[in-house]
Amino acid sequence: MSPGALTNALTIDVEDYFQVSACAPYSARDTWEQRECRGERNVDRILALLDARATRATFFTLGWIAERYPQMVQRIVAGGHELASHGYGHERASDLDEAAFFADIDRSRKLLEDLSGQQVKGYRAPSFSIGQNNLWAFDCLARAGYRYSSSIYPIQHDHYGMPDAPRFAHEVRAGLLEVPVTTAHFSGRNWPASGGGYFRLFPYALSRWLLARVNREDQQSAIFYFHPWEIDAGQPRVAGVNAKSRFRHYVNLHRMEDKIRRLLSDFSWGRMDEIFLVPQATRK
Ligand SMILES: [Zn+2]
C-alpha cells in the first residue's frame, strides 16, 4: 500500500447461498426456513479477517437474515463496521412496483436500526437492480430517509447494468447520493472492477490492476463487494441451477478467502459512509 493512497470502500452483501438471484428459481422463498443457514458463521469469519487487519467495512444486510441473527448484527456494529440495508427479502427492485419497493426498503431500514441502535444510511439493491427503467426507486430511497445508494453497475450484463450511468458518486435526489459499483474505463467501454463472480474468475493480479487503475487514473476511491457465501466452499449445492449460473456461483470459491487477504493488504479500505458522505469540497 503506498502512502497517501486513496481509501477504497469494502462492502459485504450479507445474504445466504440460497437467496442469490441466480438460484431464486430453484430455491423458492417458502423453502428458506428449511435450509441450512450458513450466513452467521461466514460473517464471523469475515469479521475475524477484517479485525486481523484493523479494517472497517460496510455490511449491506438483508432484513431476513438480520431478524434471525440479531447477535450477528450486533457483532458487526461492535466491530466498528457500518450496517446498511440490502432490502428485506432479496427481491430485485426491478421486480417490484413503487409501493412494494418502498415497503421493502422502509421495513428493512427500521428493522436494522432497531437491532443495532444505529442510523442506517446506505442501501444496495439486490443484483444492482436500479437502472433506466426504475429510477423512481431513488424517490423512494430519499423518502425513506436513506443518504446513499450503491445500486447501479455501469456495465453491460445479462442480469443488470446501466452502461451509460455516471461511473462515480453523484447526487441523484436532494440529499441522496448514488455511488455506483466500480468500473475501469478503457478501450471505449466500462469493465467490471469491483468483485463478485468476476473477482473469483479473474487472476488476482488483474483485479488488483483494475482497482489500482481507478485510484491512479480516475483519482477516485473504488468500491469492492463480496458475499459471505463466497468464502464458503462447503456450502450445500442448490439443486437444479442451470450450467451458466452454477459456474458463476461456484467458480473458485476455495480461493476466495486467500484473495480477500491479499486485497486487504494491497489497498487501504474503509466504510462507505466515511468515504462518501463527507462534504464534496473536502473530498480528495
Ligand atoms: Zn444480494
Coordinates of C-alpha atoms and ligand atoms in Angstrom, one line a residue:
M1 CA 0.0 0.0 0.0
S2 CA 1.6 3.3 -1.0
P3 CA 1.5 6.2 1.5
G4 CA -1.2 8.8 0.8
A5 CA -3.2 6.3 -1.4
L6 CA -6.9 6.7 -1.6
T7 CA -9.1 4.7 0.8
N8 CA -11.4 2.3 -1.1
A9 CA -14.8 1.1 0.2
L10 CA -15.0 -2.5 1.2
T11 CA -18.6 -3.8 1.1
I12 CA -20.2 -7.2 2.0
D13 CA -23.7 -8.1 0.9
V14 CA -25.0 -10.2 3.7
E15 CA -27.2 -12.9 2.2
D16 CA -27.1 -16.7 2.2
Y17 CA -26.3 -19.0 -0.7
F18 CA -29.9 -19.9 -1.3
Q19 CA -31.0 -16.3 -1.6
V20 CA -28.8 -15.4 -4.6
S21 CA -30.8 -14.2 -7.5
A22 CA -29.4 -16.8 -9.9
C23 CA -30.6 -19.5 -7.5
A24 CA -34.0 -17.9 -7.0
P25 CA -35.9 -20.1 -9.5
Y26 CA -34.7 -23.2 -7.7
S27 CA -34.9 -22.1 -4.1
A28 CA -38.4 -20.8 -3.5
R29 CA -38.9 -18.4 -0.6
D30 CA -41.1 -20.9 1.3
T31 CA -38.2 -23.3 1.4
W32 CA -35.8 -20.8 3.0
E33 CA -36.8 -21.7 6.5
Q34 CA -35.9 -25.3 6.0
R35 CA -32.5 -24.7 4.5
E36 CA -29.2 -24.8 6.4
C37 CA -28.2 -21.1 7.2
R38 CA -24.5 -20.5 6.9
G39 CA -24.5 -16.7 6.9
E40 CA -23.8 -16.1 10.5
R41 CA -20.7 -18.3 10.7
N42 CA -19.4 -16.9 7.4
V43 CA -19.9 -13.3 8.6
D44 CA -18.0 -14.3 11.8
R45 CA -15.1 -15.4 9.6
I46 CA -15.2 -12.2 7.7
L47 CA -15.3 -10.2 10.9
A48 CA -12.1 -12.0 12.1
L49 CA -10.4 -11.4 8.8
L50 CA -11.1 -7.7 9.0
D51 CA -10.2 -7.4 12.6
A52 CA -6.8 -9.0 12.0
R53 CA -6.1 -6.1 9.6
A54 CA -7.8 -3.4 11.6
T55 CA -10.1 -2.8 8.6
R56 CA -13.6 -1.4 8.8
A57 CA -16.2 -2.1 6.1
T58 CA -19.9 -1.7 5.2
F59 CA -22.3 -4.7 5.6
F60 CA -25.3 -4.4 3.3
T61 CA -27.5 -6.8 5.2
L62 CA -30.8 -8.5 4.3
G63 CA -33.6 -7.9 6.8
W64 CA -34.5 -11.6 6.6
I65 CA -31.1 -12.6 7.9
A66 CA -30.8 -9.8 10.5
E67 CA -34.1 -10.7 12.0
R68 CA -33.0 -14.3 12.6
Y69 CA -29.4 -13.5 13.7
P70 CA -29.7 -10.3 15.8
Q71 CA -26.4 -11.1 17.6
M72 CA -24.6 -11.2 14.3
V73 CA -25.9 -7.7 13.6
Q74 CA -24.6 -6.6 17.0
R75 CA -21.2 -8.1 16.4
I76 CA -21.0 -6.2 13.0
V77 CA -21.7 -2.9 14.8
A78 CA -19.5 -3.7 17.8
G79 CA -16.6 -4.3 15.3
G80 CA -16.8 -0.7 14.2
H81 CA -18.4 -1.5 10.8
E82 CA -21.2 0.3 9.1
L83 CA -24.6 -1.6 9.0
A84 CA -26.5 -0.8 5.8
S85 CA -29.5 -2.3 4.1
H86 CA -29.8 -4.8 1.2
G87 CA -33.6 -4.8 1.4
Y88 CA -35.7 -7.3 3.3
G89 CA -36.1 -10.5 1.2
H90 CA -33.7 -10.0 -1.7
E91 CA -36.3 -9.0 -4.2
R92 CA -34.9 -7.1 -7.1
A93 CA -36.1 -3.5 -7.3
S94 CA -37.0 -4.1 -10.9
D95 CA -39.5 -6.8 -10.0
L96 CA -41.4 -4.6 -7.6
D97 CA -43.8 -1.7 -8.1
E98 CA -43.1 1.6 -6.3
A99 CA -45.3 0.8 -3.3
A100 CA -43.8 -2.6 -2.7
F101 CA -40.3 -1.3 -3.1
F102 CA -40.9 1.5 -0.6
A103 CA -42.4 -1.0 1.9
D104 CA -39.3 -3.3 1.5
I105 CA -36.7 -0.6 2.0
D106 CA -38.6 1.1 4.8
R107 CA -39.1 -2.2 6.7
S108 CA -35.5 -3.3 6.3
R109 CA -34.2 0.1 7.5
K110 CA -36.4 0.2 10.6
L111 CA -35.5 -3.4 11.4
L112 CA -31.8 -2.8 11.2
E113 CA -32.0 0.4 13.2
D114 CA -34.0 -1.4 15.9
L115 CA -31.5 -4.2 16.1
S116 CA -28.4 -2.1 16.0
G117 CA -29.4 1.1 17.7
Q118 CA -27.7 3.0 14.9
Q119 CA -28.8 5.1 12.0
V120 CA -28.9 3.2 8.7
K121 CA -27.8 5.5 5.9
G122 CA -26.9 3.2 3.0
Y123 CA -28.8 0.8 0.7
R124 CA -27.8 -1.6 -2.1
A125 CA -30.4 -3.1 -4.4
P126 CA -30.3 -6.8 -4.8
S127 CA -28.5 -7.7 -8.1
F128 CA -27.8 -3.9 -8.7
S129 CA -31.4 -3.7 -9.9
I130 CA -31.8 0.0 -10.2
G131 CA -31.5 1.2 -13.8
Q132 CA -33.0 3.2 -16.6
N133 CA -36.5 1.7 -16.1
N134 CA -37.0 2.2 -12.4
L135 CA -35.3 5.5 -11.4
W136 CA -38.3 6.2 -9.3
A137 CA -36.5 3.9 -6.8
F138 CA -34.4 6.9 -5.9
D139 CA -37.5 8.9 -4.9
C140 CA -38.4 6.0 -2.5
L141 CA -34.9 5.9 -1.0
A142 CA -34.9 9.6 -0.4
R143 CA -38.4 9.5 1.1
A144 CA -37.4 6.6 3.4
G145 CA -34.5 8.6 4.8
Y146 CA -31.5 6.9 3.2
R147 CA -28.5 9.1 2.5
Y148 CA -26.8 7.0 -0.2
S149 CA -27.4 4.1 -2.5
S150 CA -24.9 1.8 -4.2
S151 CA -27.2 0.1 -6.6
I152 CA -26.1 0.9 -10.2
Y153 CA -23.5 -1.1 -12.1
P154 CA -22.4 1.0 -15.1
I155 CA -21.8 -2.1 -17.3
Q156 CA -23.5 -4.2 -19.9
H157 CA -24.6 -7.5 -18.3
D158 CA -27.3 -10.0 -18.9
H159 CA -28.9 -9.6 -15.4
Y160 CA -28.2 -5.9 -14.6
G161 CA -26.4 -2.8 -15.6
M162 CA -26.8 0.7 -16.8
P163 CA -23.8 1.2 -19.1
D164 CA -24.3 4.9 -19.7
A165 CA -24.7 5.9 -16.0
P166 CA -22.0 8.1 -14.4
R167 CA -19.2 6.0 -13.0
F168 CA -18.7 7.8 -9.8
A169 CA -20.6 9.2 -6.8
H170 CA -23.3 11.7 -7.8
E171 CA -26.3 13.3 -6.2
V172 CA -29.5 11.7 -7.7
R173 CA -32.1 13.4 -5.4
A174 CA -31.7 16.1 -2.9
G175 CA -29.7 14.6 0.0
L176 CA -29.3 11.2 -1.7
L177 CA -26.1 10.1 -3.3
E178 CA -25.7 7.2 -5.8
V179 CA -22.3 5.6 -5.5
P180 CA -22.1 3.2 -8.5
V181 CA -20.2 0.0 -8.2
T182 CA -16.7 0.4 -9.6
T183 CA -15.7 0.0 -13.3
A184 CA -12.5 0.7 -15.0
H185 CA -12.8 2.6 -18.3
F186 CA -10.6 1.8 -21.3
S187 CA -10.9 0.7 -25.0
G188 CA -14.1 2.7 -25.2
R189 CA -16.1 0.8 -22.6
N190 CA -16.5 0.1 -18.9
W191 CA -15.1 -3.1 -17.4
P192 CA -16.2 -4.6 -14.1
A193 CA -13.7 -3.9 -11.4
S194 CA -15.4 -4.4 -8.1
G195 CA -15.8 -8.0 -7.2
G196 CA -18.5 -10.7 -7.5
G197 CA -18.0 -13.6 -9.8
Y198 CA -15.5 -11.6 -11.9
F199 CA -13.1 -11.4 -9.0
R200 CA -13.3 -15.2 -8.4
L201 CA -12.8 -15.9 -12.1
F202 CA -10.0 -13.4 -13.0
P203 CA -6.5 -13.9 -11.8
Y204 CA -5.9 -11.8 -8.7
A205 CA -3.3 -9.7 -10.4
L206 CA -5.8 -8.5 -13.0
S207 CA -8.3 -7.4 -10.3
R208 CA -5.6 -5.6 -8.4
W209 CA -4.5 -3.8 -11.6
L210 CA -8.1 -2.7 -12.4
L211 CA -8.6 -1.3 -8.9
A212 CA -5.2 0.5 -8.9
R213 CA -6.0 1.9 -12.3
V214 CA -9.2 3.5 -10.9
N215 CA -7.3 5.0 -8.0
R216 CA -4.4 6.3 -10.2
E217 CA -6.1 7.3 -13.5
D218 CA -9.5 8.5 -12.2
Q219 CA -8.2 9.6 -8.8
Q220 CA -11.3 8.0 -7.2
S221 CA -12.0 5.6 -4.4
A222 CA -13.1 2.2 -5.7
I223 CA -15.8 0.0 -4.2
F224 CA -15.3 -3.7 -3.8
Y225 CA -18.1 -6.1 -2.9
F226 CA -18.3 -9.8 -2.0
H227 CA -20.7 -12.1 -0.2
P228 CA -20.3 -14.3 2.9
W229 CA -21.2 -17.4 0.8
E230 CA -18.2 -16.7 -1.5
I231 CA -15.7 -17.8 1.2
D232 CA -17.7 -21.0 2.0
A233 CA -16.6 -23.8 -0.4
G234 CA -18.5 -26.3 1.7
Q235 CA -22.0 -24.7 1.2
P236 CA -24.8 -27.1 0.2
R237 CA -25.4 -27.2 -3.5
V238 CA -28.8 -25.8 -4.7
A239 CA -30.3 -28.4 -6.9
G240 CA -31.5 -27.6 -10.5
V241 CA -29.4 -24.5 -11.1
N242 CA -28.5 -24.2 -14.8
A243 CA -24.9 -24.6 -16.0
K244 CA -24.2 -20.9 -16.5
S245 CA -25.5 -19.8 -13.1
R246 CA -23.8 -22.8 -11.5
F247 CA -20.5 -21.8 -12.9
R248 CA -20.9 -18.2 -11.8
H249 CA -21.9 -19.2 -8.3
Y250 CA -19.3 -21.9 -7.5
V251 CA -16.2 -21.0 -9.5
N252 CA -13.1 -20.7 -7.4
L253 CA -14.9 -20.4 -4.0
H254 CA -11.9 -22.2 -2.4
R255 CA -9.5 -19.5 -3.5
M256 CA -11.7 -16.6 -2.3
E257 CA -10.5 -16.1 1.3
D258 CA -6.9 -16.0 0.3
K259 CA -7.7 -13.5 -2.5
I260 CA -9.5 -11.3 0.0
R261 CA -6.5 -11.4 2.4
R262 CA -4.3 -10.1 -0.5
L263 CA -6.7 -7.4 -1.3
L264 CA -6.8 -6.3 2.3
S265 CA -3.0 -5.9 2.4
D266 CA -2.6 -4.4 -1.1
F267 CA -5.1 -1.5 -0.7
S268 CA -6.4 0.8 2.1
W269 CA -10.0 0.1 2.9
G270 CA -12.9 1.8 4.8
R271 CA -16.6 2.2 5.3
M272 CA -18.9 3.6 2.6
D273 CA -20.3 6.4 4.9
E274 CA -16.9 7.6 6.0
I275 CA -15.6 7.7 2.4
F276 CA -18.5 9.2 0.5
L277 CA -20.8 11.0 3.0
V278 CA -18.5 13.9 3.5
P279 CA -18.9 17.4 2.0
Q280 CA -17.8 17.3 -1.7
A281 CA -15.4 20.2 -1.1
T282 CA -13.2 18.3 1.3
R283 CA -13.2 15.1 -0.8
K284 CA -9.9 14.1 -2.3
Ligands
ZN1 ZN -27.6 -9.6 -3.0

